[in-house]
Amino acid sequence: MSAGESATAKRADARRNEKALLDAAAAVFVTDGVDAPVRRIAAEAGVGMGTIYRHFPTRADLVVAVYRHQVDACAEAGPALLAAEESPFEALRRWVDLFVDFLVTKHGLAAATRNDPEGFGALHGLFLDRLLPVLDEILAAARAAGEVKVDVPALQLLRAIGDVCAGAERVDSGYDPKITIGLLLDGCRYSG
């Protein structure tokens, strides 16, 4: 193996490790919050502690990277779901489920980035820039198929979902925001 091939293999391995870390951290954040022990994230990802700190020197770095990773995953999922699902409305339901999982993971982001308000603002901008067009595309397909009302704007729906999820971790253990969001989506359906 040449030096160039070795470096390429090492970069590919580093990318796989980083993706495994981000996926594991997102899963752990959902169950344990952003203050979960780093050891738990490393164990979930199947990597050593040094690997985490090499990629993400601070907890805030890790939280922000998970946020970006999940925004990208939600954005990429929209077109894939539209192509794969039986109907645009089913694609909408599946995409909203992914979005809700992302929102649950996002809890604690503000606390983790409190020393960097500009960075937090940039992340919010990324969130809107990447996710609004995807949701708008899914809604347009559902409208064209006669499955949702014509007056459901993407921003309104995105904010409503966010409002339903806000504080869900502080509500009693019987609260499931996905049930309320299911009702919200049913309310968006065209009933002509």
PDB file of C-alpha atoms in Angstrom:
ATOM      1  CA  MET A   1       0.000   0.000   0.000  1.00  0.00           C
ATOM      2  CA  SER A   2       1.406   3.375  -0.990  1.00  0.00           C
ATOM      3  CA  ALA A   3       1.540   6.384   1.351  1.00  0.00           C
ATOM      4  CA  GLY A   4      -1.342   8.012  -0.567  1.00  0.00           C
ATOM      5  CA  GLU A   5      -3.518   4.895  -0.285  1.00  0.00           C
ATOM      6  CA  SER A   6      -2.676   4.646   3.404  1.00  0.00           C
ATOM      7  CA  ALA A   7      -3.662   8.277   4.017  1.00  0.00           C
ATOM      8  CA  THR A   8      -6.929   7.792   2.090  1.00  0.00           C
ATOM      9  CA  ALA A   9      -7.754   4.646   4.090  1.00  0.00           C
ATOM     10  CA  LYS A  10      -6.959   6.495   7.318  1.00  0.00           C
ATOM     11  CA  ARG A  11      -9.202   9.418   6.341  1.00  0.00           C
ATOM     12  CA  ALA A  12     -12.034   7.007   5.475  1.00  0.00           C
ATOM     13  CA  ASP A  13     -11.560   5.296   8.848  1.00  0.00           C
ATOM     14  CA  ALA A  14     -11.589   8.687  10.620  1.00  0.00           C
ATOM     15  CA  ARG A  15     -14.821   9.651   8.797  1.00  0.00           C
ATOM     16  CA  ARG A  16     -16.442   6.347   9.818  1.00  0.00           C
ATOM     17  CA  ASN A  17     -15.343   6.892  13.428  1.00  0.00           C
ATOM     18  CA  GLU A  18     -16.689  10.437  13.403  1.00  0.00           C
ATOM     19  CA  LYS A  19     -20.035   9.325  11.937  1.00  0.00           C
ATOM     20  CA  ALA A  20     -20.267   6.496  14.493  1.00  0.00           C
ATOM     21  CA  LEU A  21     -19.514   9.004  17.252  1.00  0.00           C
ATOM     22  CA  LEU A  22     -22.129  11.465  16.046  1.00  0.00           C
ATOM     23  CA  ASP A  23     -24.791   8.769  15.656  1.00  0.00           C
ATOM     24  CA  ALA A  24     -23.969   7.341  19.089  1.00  0.00           C
ATOM     25  CA  ALA A  25     -23.910  10.776  20.724  1.00  0.00           C
ATOM     26  CA  ALA A  26     -27.292  11.640  19.183  1.00  0.00           C
ATOM     27  CA  ALA A  27     -28.804   8.394  20.504  1.00  0.00           C
ATOM     28  CA  VAL A  28     -27.326   8.938  23.968  1.00  0.00           C
ATOM     29  CA  PHE A  29     -28.435  12.592  24.016  1.00  0.00           C
ATOM     30  CA  VAL A  30     -32.024  11.496  23.314  1.00  0.00           C
ATOM     31  CA  THR A  31     -32.076   9.177  26.324  1.00  0.00           C
ATOM     32  CA  ASP A  32     -29.680  10.924  28.725  1.00  0.00           C
ATOM     33  CA  GLY A  33     -29.414  14.548  27.553  1.00  0.00           C
ATOM     34  CA  VAL A  34     -26.349  16.472  26.388  1.00  0.00           C
ATOM     35  CA  ASP A  35     -24.686  16.074  29.776  1.00  0.00           C
ATOM     36  CA  ALA A  36     -24.441  12.295  29.358  1.00  0.00           C
ATOM     37  CA  PRO A  37     -21.070  10.827  30.318  1.00  0.00           C
ATOM     38  CA  VAL A  38     -18.581  10.809  27.462  1.00  0.00           C
ATOM     39  CA  ARG A  39     -17.714   7.212  28.402  1.00  0.00           C
ATOM     40  CA  ARG A  40     -21.258   6.177  27.547  1.00  0.00           C
ATOM     41  CA  ILE A  41     -21.005   7.814  24.124  1.00  0.00           C
ATOM     42  CA  ALA A  42     -17.620   6.160  23.469  1.00  0.00           C
ATOM     43  CA  ALA A  43     -18.993   2.753  24.458  1.00  0.00           C
ATOM     44  CA  GLU A  44     -22.069   3.226  22.272  1.00  0.00           C
ATOM     45  CA  ALA A  45     -19.854   4.207  19.320  1.00  0.00           C
ATOM     46  CA  GLY A  46     -17.359   1.405  19.949  1.00  0.00           C
ATOM     47  CA  VAL A  47     -14.406   3.802  20.163  1.00  0.00           C
ATOM     48  CA  GLY A  48     -12.013   4.913  22.878  1.00  0.00           C
ATOM     49  CA  MET A  49     -12.244   8.125  24.851  1.00  0.00           C
ATOM     50  CA  GLY A  50      -9.195   9.486  23.038  1.00  0.00           C
ATOM     51  CA  THR A  51     -11.034   9.221  19.732  1.00  0.00           C
ATOM     52  CA  ILE A  52     -13.852  11.388  21.045  1.00  0.00           C
ATOM     53  CA  TYR A  53     -11.518  14.058  22.384  1.00  0.00           C
ATOM     54  CA  ARG A  54      -9.419  13.997  19.219  1.00  0.00           C
ATOM     55  CA  HIS A  55     -12.513  14.791  17.134  1.00  0.00           C
ATOM     56  CA  PHE A  56     -14.339  16.952  19.690  1.00  0.00           C
ATOM     57  CA  PRO A  57     -12.102  18.587  22.322  1.00  0.00           C
ATOM     58  CA  THR A  58     -15.067  20.007  24.289  1.00  0.00           C
ATOM     59  CA  ARG A  59     -18.624  18.881  25.001  1.00  0.00           C
ATOM     60  CA  ALA A  60     -19.895  21.976  23.172  1.00  0.00           C
ATOM     61  CA  ASP A  61     -17.921  20.892  20.080  1.00  0.00           C
ATOM     62  CA  LEU A  62     -19.593  17.487  20.237  1.00  0.00           C
ATOM     63  CA  VAL A  63     -23.095  18.906  20.773  1.00  0.00           C
ATOM     64  CA  VAL A  64     -22.717  21.347  17.865  1.00  0.00           C
ATOM     65  CA  ALA A  65     -21.359  18.591  15.607  1.00  0.00           C
ATOM     66  CA  VAL A  66     -24.313  16.341  16.484  1.00  0.00           C
ATOM     67  CA  TYR A  67     -26.673  19.229  15.733  1.00  0.00           C
ATOM     68  CA  ARG A  68     -25.089  19.833  12.310  1.00  0.00           C
ATOM     69  CA  HIS A  69     -25.000  16.092  11.579  1.00  0.00           C
ATOM     70  CA  GLN A  70     -28.697  15.740  12.344  1.00  0.00           C
ATOM     71  CA  VAL A  71     -29.670  18.814  10.338  1.00  0.00           C
ATOM     72  CA  ASP A  72     -27.838  17.309   7.366  1.00  0.00           C
ATOM     73  CA  ALA A  73     -29.483  13.913   7.918  1.00  0.00           C
ATOM     74  CA  CYS A  74     -32.968  15.499   8.064  1.00  0.00           C
ATOM     75  CA  ALA A  75     -32.277  17.554   4.946  1.00  0.00           C
ATOM     76  CA  GLU A  76     -31.019  14.525   3.005  1.00  0.00           C
ATOM     77  CA  ALA A  77     -33.909  12.343   4.163  1.00  0.00           C
ATOM     78  CA  GLY A  78     -36.626  14.511   2.595  1.00  0.00           C
ATOM     79  CA  PRO A  79     -36.005  13.707  -1.077  1.00  0.00           C
ATOM     80  CA  ALA A  80     -35.219  10.077  -0.248  1.00  0.00           C
ATOM     81  CA  LEU A  81     -38.504   9.671   1.617  1.00  0.00           C
ATOM     82  CA  LEU A  82     -40.471  11.314  -1.189  1.00  0.00           C
ATOM     83  CA  ALA A  83     -38.963   8.810  -3.620  1.00  0.00           C
ATOM     84  CA  ALA A  84     -39.429   5.775  -1.364  1.00  0.00           C
ATOM     85  CA  GLU A  85     -42.800   6.203   0.339  1.00  0.00           C
ATOM     86  CA  GLU A  86     -46.196   5.262  -1.099  1.00  0.00           C
ATOM     87  CA  SER A  87     -47.498   8.802  -0.814  1.00  0.00           C
ATOM     88  CA  PRO A  88     -46.149  12.286  -0.148  1.00  0.00           C
ATOM     89  CA  PHE A  89     -48.195  12.399   3.070  1.00  0.00           C
ATOM     90  CA  GLU A  90     -46.500   9.231   4.318  1.00  0.00           C
ATOM     91  CA  ALA A  91     -43.145  10.818   3.416  1.00  0.00           C
ATOM     92  CA  LEU A  92     -44.237  13.858   5.444  1.00  0.00           C
ATOM     93  CA  ARG A  93     -45.089  11.678   8.459  1.00  0.00           C
ATOM     94  CA  ARG A  94     -41.778   9.839   8.306  1.00  0.00           C
ATOM     95  CA  TRP A  95     -39.800  13.082   7.843  1.00  0.00           C
ATOM     96  CA  VAL A  96     -41.583  14.712  10.774  1.00  0.00           C
ATOM     97  CA  ASP A  97     -40.668  11.677  12.931  1.00  0.00           C
ATOM     98  CA  LEU A  98     -36.996  12.235  12.057  1.00  0.00           C
ATOM     99  CA  PHE A  99     -37.366  15.936  12.754  1.00  0.00           C
ATOM    100  CA  VAL A 100     -38.929  15.259  16.167  1.00  0.00           C
ATOM    101  CA  ASP A 101     -36.046  12.934  17.065  1.00  0.00           C
ATOM    102  CA  PHE A 102     -33.692  15.735  16.063  1.00  0.00           C
ATOM    103  CA  LEU A 103     -35.559  18.241  18.220  1.00  0.00           C
ATOM    104  CA  VAL A 104     -35.383  15.941  21.227  1.00  0.00           C
ATOM    105  CA  THR A 105     -31.620  15.640  20.732  1.00  0.00           C
ATOM    106  CA  LYS A 106     -31.331  19.417  20.403  1.00  0.00           C
ATOM    107  CA  HIS A 107     -32.524  20.007  23.973  1.00  0.00           C
ATOM    108  CA  GLY A 108     -29.582  21.271  25.927  1.00  0.00           C
ATOM    109  CA  LEU A 109     -27.897  22.844  22.901  1.00  0.00           C
ATOM    110  CA  ALA A 110     -28.463  26.350  24.228  1.00  0.00           C
ATOM    111  CA  ALA A 111     -26.840  25.463  27.552  1.00  0.00           C
ATOM    112  CA  ALA A 112     -23.909  23.745  25.845  1.00  0.00           C
ATOM    113  CA  THR A 113     -23.263  26.771  23.613  1.00  0.00           C
ATOM    114  CA  ARG A 114     -24.164  29.557  26.058  1.00  0.00           C
ATOM    115  CA  ASN A 115     -20.667  31.049  25.772  1.00  0.00           C
ATOM    116  CA  ASP A 116     -21.024  31.340  21.987  1.00  0.00           C
ATOM    117  CA  PRO A 117     -24.287  33.186  21.117  1.00  0.00           C
ATOM    118  CA  GLU A 118     -23.056  33.958  17.584  1.00  0.00           C
ATOM    119  CA  GLY A 119     -22.367  30.276  16.994  1.00  0.00           C
ATOM    120  CA  PHE A 120     -25.828  29.389  18.284  1.00  0.00           C
ATOM    121  CA  GLY A 121     -27.347  31.982  15.932  1.00  0.00           C
ATOM    122  CA  ALA A 122     -25.404  30.516  13.013  1.00  0.00           C
ATOM    123  CA  LEU A 123     -26.719  27.052  13.882  1.00  0.00           C
ATOM    124  CA  HIS A 124     -30.284  28.350  13.926  1.00  0.00           C
ATOM    125  CA  GLY A 125     -29.673  29.901  10.494  1.00  0.00           C
ATOM    126  CA  LEU A 126     -28.307  26.574   9.222  1.00  0.00           C
ATOM    127  CA  PHE A 127     -31.385  24.841  10.620  1.00  0.00           C
ATOM    128  CA  LEU A 128     -33.765  27.126   8.717  1.00  0.00           C
ATOM    129  CA  ASP A 129     -31.678  27.249   5.518  1.00  0.00           C
ATOM    130  CA  ARG A 130     -31.439  23.461   5.274  1.00  0.00           C
ATOM    131  CA  LEU A 131     -34.775  22.244   6.634  1.00  0.00           C
ATOM    132  CA  LEU A 132     -37.372  24.754   5.453  1.00  0.00           C
ATOM    133  CA  PRO A 133     -36.815  24.028   1.735  1.00  0.00           C
ATOM    134  CA  VAL A 134     -37.004  20.273   2.390  1.00  0.00           C
ATOM    135  CA  LEU A 135     -40.277  20.527   4.281  1.00  0.00           C
ATOM    136  CA  ASP A 136     -41.613  22.919   1.653  1.00  0.00           C
ATOM    137  CA  GLU A 137     -40.782  20.364  -1.079  1.00  0.00           C
ATOM    138  CA  ILE A 138     -42.544  17.562   0.815  1.00  0.00           C
ATOM    139  CA  LEU A 139     -45.595  19.757   1.456  1.00  0.00           C
ATOM    140  CA  ALA A 140     -45.704  20.810  -2.217  1.00  0.00           C
ATOM    141  CA  ALA A 141     -45.742  17.158  -3.276  1.00  0.00           C
ATOM    142  CA  ALA A 142     -48.467  16.378  -0.736  1.00  0.00           C
ATOM    143  CA  ARG A 143     -50.498  19.379  -1.963  1.00  0.00           C
ATOM    144  CA  ALA A 144     -50.086  18.285  -5.580  1.00  0.00           C
ATOM    145  CA  ALA A 145     -51.336  14.811  -4.591  1.00  0.00           C
ATOM    146  CA  GLY A 146     -54.350  16.386  -2.858  1.00  0.00           C
ATOM    147  CA  GLU A 147     -53.238  15.068   0.541  1.00  0.00           C
ATOM    148  CA  VAL A 148     -52.746  18.294   2.509  1.00  0.00           C
ATOM    149  CA  LYS A 149     -54.514  21.621   2.634  1.00  0.00           C
ATOM    150  CA  VAL A 150     -53.080  24.303   0.380  1.00  0.00           C
ATOM    151  CA  ASP A 151     -52.668  26.797   3.212  1.00  0.00           C
ATOM    152  CA  VAL A 152     -50.128  24.881   5.344  1.00  0.00           C
ATOM    153  CA  PRO A 153     -46.874  26.873   5.127  1.00  0.00           C
ATOM    154  CA  ALA A 154     -43.631  25.028   5.912  1.00  0.00           C
ATOM    155  CA  LEU A 155     -42.434  27.578   8.479  1.00  0.00           C
ATOM    156  CA  GLN A 156     -45.739  27.455  10.353  1.00  0.00           C
ATOM    157  CA  LEU A 157     -45.640  23.655  10.531  1.00  0.00           C
ATOM    158  CA  LEU A 158     -41.955  23.578  11.496  1.00  0.00           C
ATOM    159  CA  ARG A 159     -42.566  26.046  14.339  1.00  0.00           C
ATOM    160  CA  ALA A 160     -45.695  24.229  15.508  1.00  0.00           C
ATOM    161  CA  ILE A 161     -43.765  20.956  15.719  1.00  0.00           C
ATOM    162  CA  GLY A 162     -40.997  22.732  17.603  1.00  0.00           C
ATOM    163  CA  ASP A 163     -43.502  24.240  20.025  1.00  0.00           C
ATOM    164  CA  VAL A 164     -45.050  20.831  20.703  1.00  0.00           C
ATOM    165  CA  CYS A 165     -41.602  19.373  21.425  1.00  0.00           C
ATOM    166  CA  ALA A 166     -40.359  22.305  23.524  1.00  0.00           C
ATOM    167  CA  GLY A 167     -39.982  21.285  27.123  1.00  0.00           C
ATOM    168  CA  ALA A 168     -41.142  17.707  26.465  1.00  0.00           C
ATOM    169  CA  GLU A 169     -38.314  16.403  28.649  1.00  0.00           C
ATOM    170  CA  ARG A 170     -39.658  18.415  31.590  1.00  0.00           C
ATOM    171  CA  VAL A 171     -43.255  17.232  31.248  1.00  0.00           C
ATOM    172  CA  ASP A 172     -44.496  14.187  33.144  1.00  0.00           C
ATOM    173  CA  SER A 173     -43.314  10.838  31.843  1.00  0.00           C
ATOM    174  CA  GLY A 174     -46.657  10.098  30.194  1.00  0.00           C
ATOM    175  CA  TYR A 175     -46.279  12.872  27.628  1.00  0.00           C
ATOM    176  CA  ASP A 176     -45.333  11.804  24.112  1.00  0.00           C
ATOM    177  CA  PRO A 177     -44.984  14.729  21.695  1.00  0.00           C
ATOM    178  CA  LYS A 178     -45.307  12.353  18.721  1.00  0.00           C
ATOM    179  CA  ILE A 179     -48.955  11.718  19.631  1.00  0.00           C
ATOM    180  CA  THR A 180     -49.720  15.446  19.589  1.00  0.00           C
ATOM    181  CA  ILE A 181     -47.757  15.890  16.366  1.00  0.00           C
ATOM    182  CA  GLY A 182     -49.749  13.049  14.797  1.00  0.00           C
ATOM    183  CA  LEU A 183     -52.905  14.999  15.614  1.00  0.00           C
ATOM    184  CA  LEU A 184     -51.324  18.138  14.138  1.00  0.00           C
ATOM    185  CA  LEU A 185     -50.487  16.324  10.897  1.00  0.00           C
ATOM    186  CA  ASP A 186     -53.969  14.838  10.714  1.00  0.00           C
ATOM    187  CA  GLY A 187     -55.265  18.415  10.974  1.00  0.00           C
ATOM    188  CA  CYS A 188     -53.194  19.327   7.889  1.00  0.00           C
ATOM    189  CA  ARG A 189     -54.822  16.646   5.759  1.00  0.00           C
ATOM    190  CA  TYR A 190     -57.088  17.645   2.928  1.00  0.00           C
ATOM    191  CA  SER A 191     -60.618  16.530   3.671  1.00  0.00           C
ATOM    192  CA  GLY A 192     -62.405  17.539   0.483  1.00  0.00           C
TER     193      GLY A 192
END
